[in-house]
Each structure stands twice: as C-alpha cells, then as structure tokens.
Amino acid sequence: SQQGEEDPQALSIQEGENATMNCSYKTSINNLQWYRQNSGRGLVHLILIRSNEREKHSGRLRVTLDTSKKSSSLLITASRAADTASYFCATANTGGFKTIFGAGTRLFVKA
Amino acid sequence: EPEVTQTPSHQVTQMGQEVILRCVPISNHLYFYWYRQILGQKVEFLVSFYNNEISEKSEIFDDQFSVERPDGSNFTLKIRSTKLEDSAMYFCASSELGGAGPQHFGDGTRLSIL
C-alpha cells in the first residue's frame, strides 16, 4: 500500500538549530506534501513538491524529493519554539482521491 | 483567509447512537475529504467526495458510515450505530485541485463514545 512513514518519530532540539525530518513511501506518486499539526488543531499545509522536482524552498523550509529512493526530507532552518508541532508527509494515489499520511515526527523546540 | 469549519468541536454520544458531524468546506473547493485520528496516532483517510459522489473510501469506511452534501455549503459524515472504537478526532478537508494541490483542514470534531 502507498504509505508515507516519517523518521525520527520524535525530535528535540534547541531554538536556532536546524531540524530534519525524513519520509519514505512505497508507490509511485504525483506529488508529496508536508503538513504541520499543532496539538489539538487541524493540519496545515506547508509545502508540495511534484515528482519531477528535486528540491523546493519556502521561507525557512526546504524539502527534497528522491523518487529513486522513494524518500523526502523536510528541513526547518533556524528553528523557533513556535515550530513545536507534529509534522506529517502525505502522498496521494494515482487518481488523487486518496491521501495517505505518515505517522509523523513530533518536533519539540526548546527556547 | 477562507477556512474550513467543523461543528461541533466535541460530541459525546452513547454507544449505538447515530452521530452526524458537520463541515463547511471552503466555498470554491470541489473536493472534500474526511479523516480520523485516534489519540496519538496517524491521520487516517476515510473518504473523498467529488461531483456529488464518493470518489474513494478506505476499509474503515464501512456500511456504518455515510457522507452527504445536502446543500451547496455543508458536507456531513454520519455514523449510524457508533462503537467505542469510533472515538477519535474527525477532520474534514477540502481542496481546489484534488490530489494535485493542498488540502485545507478544519480543526476537527472530537467524538467520544461512552
């Protein structure tokens, strides 16, 4: 089954450090997306990278995609306490109607 | 900025009762989704809806579940006879581009089955 799985499961860093989260998936994709979830809230879309793209930037976020390894990484640079949240990667099936989320990485940024 | 709204924020129901969770997607979006998240676990896909019909559903979405878009603005999830294991956060999402674009999520309904 198509599935995004992140590692690490949890990450604790100091404010100002960079945080890197990885995601692996199993089948062909059209795009891969990263979402953020603050405790008790809905998911917020961060960034989408298409299968023909290798890297994408948005503010302090950098996403890479390696389709040969079926993996992606999300880098948050110069982290802030407000970045504390869970981060999920998500992939859609070929028709685009079914989105599978990974188990997520829980990031804790200490002030 | 337009947002997806869900009501109620918390629903407590006796086992075996029917429950309806309500969502108002973003007005120009055409693709609608329901997900659930059991406490501390991953977000699980339930169903997608496009052009007034179910596009795809997961194994979780059995005969106890149904979705409806009763008018031009609401999108509902009905659970006919709730079980203890239905206790979870239920999220509605909508999208302008379907799988080709981002989904916008509501803040969820926490469903507690007693």
Short mmCIF file of C-alpha atoms in Angstrom, two decimals, chain A residues 6 30 39-41 48 58 60 72-74 80 86-89 94 99 101 104-105:
data_model
loop_
_atom_site.label_atom_id
_atom_site.label_comp_id
_atom_site.label_asym_id
_atom_site.label_seq_id
_atom_site.Cartn_x
_atom_site.Cartn_y
_atom_site.Cartn_z
CA GLU A 6 8.50 9.56 8.82
CA ASN A 30 2.45 12.63 -8.49
CA SER A 39 -1.70 19.98 19.39
CA GLY A 40 -5.49 19.77 19.23
CA ARG A 41 -5.71 21.51 15.85
CA LEU A 48 4.05 20.48 -2.02
CA SER A 58 9.53 28.14 1.23
CA ARG A 60 12.74 28.53 6.41
CA SER A 72 11.68 13.00 1.01
CA SER A 73 13.12 15.22 3.69
CA LEU A 74 11.89 18.38 5.35
CA ARG A 80 11.87 28.61 16.85
CA SER A 86 3.91 17.32 14.64
CA TYR A 87 4.95 17.14 11.00
CA PHE A 88 3.44 14.72 8.52
CA CYS A 89 4.24 13.80 4.97
CA THR A 94 -2.67 7.79 -8.83
CA THR A 99 -4.25 10.70 0.54
CA PHE A 101 -0.42 10.37 5.85
CA GLY A 104 4.51 11.92 11.78
CA THR A 105 7.51 13.40 13.54
#
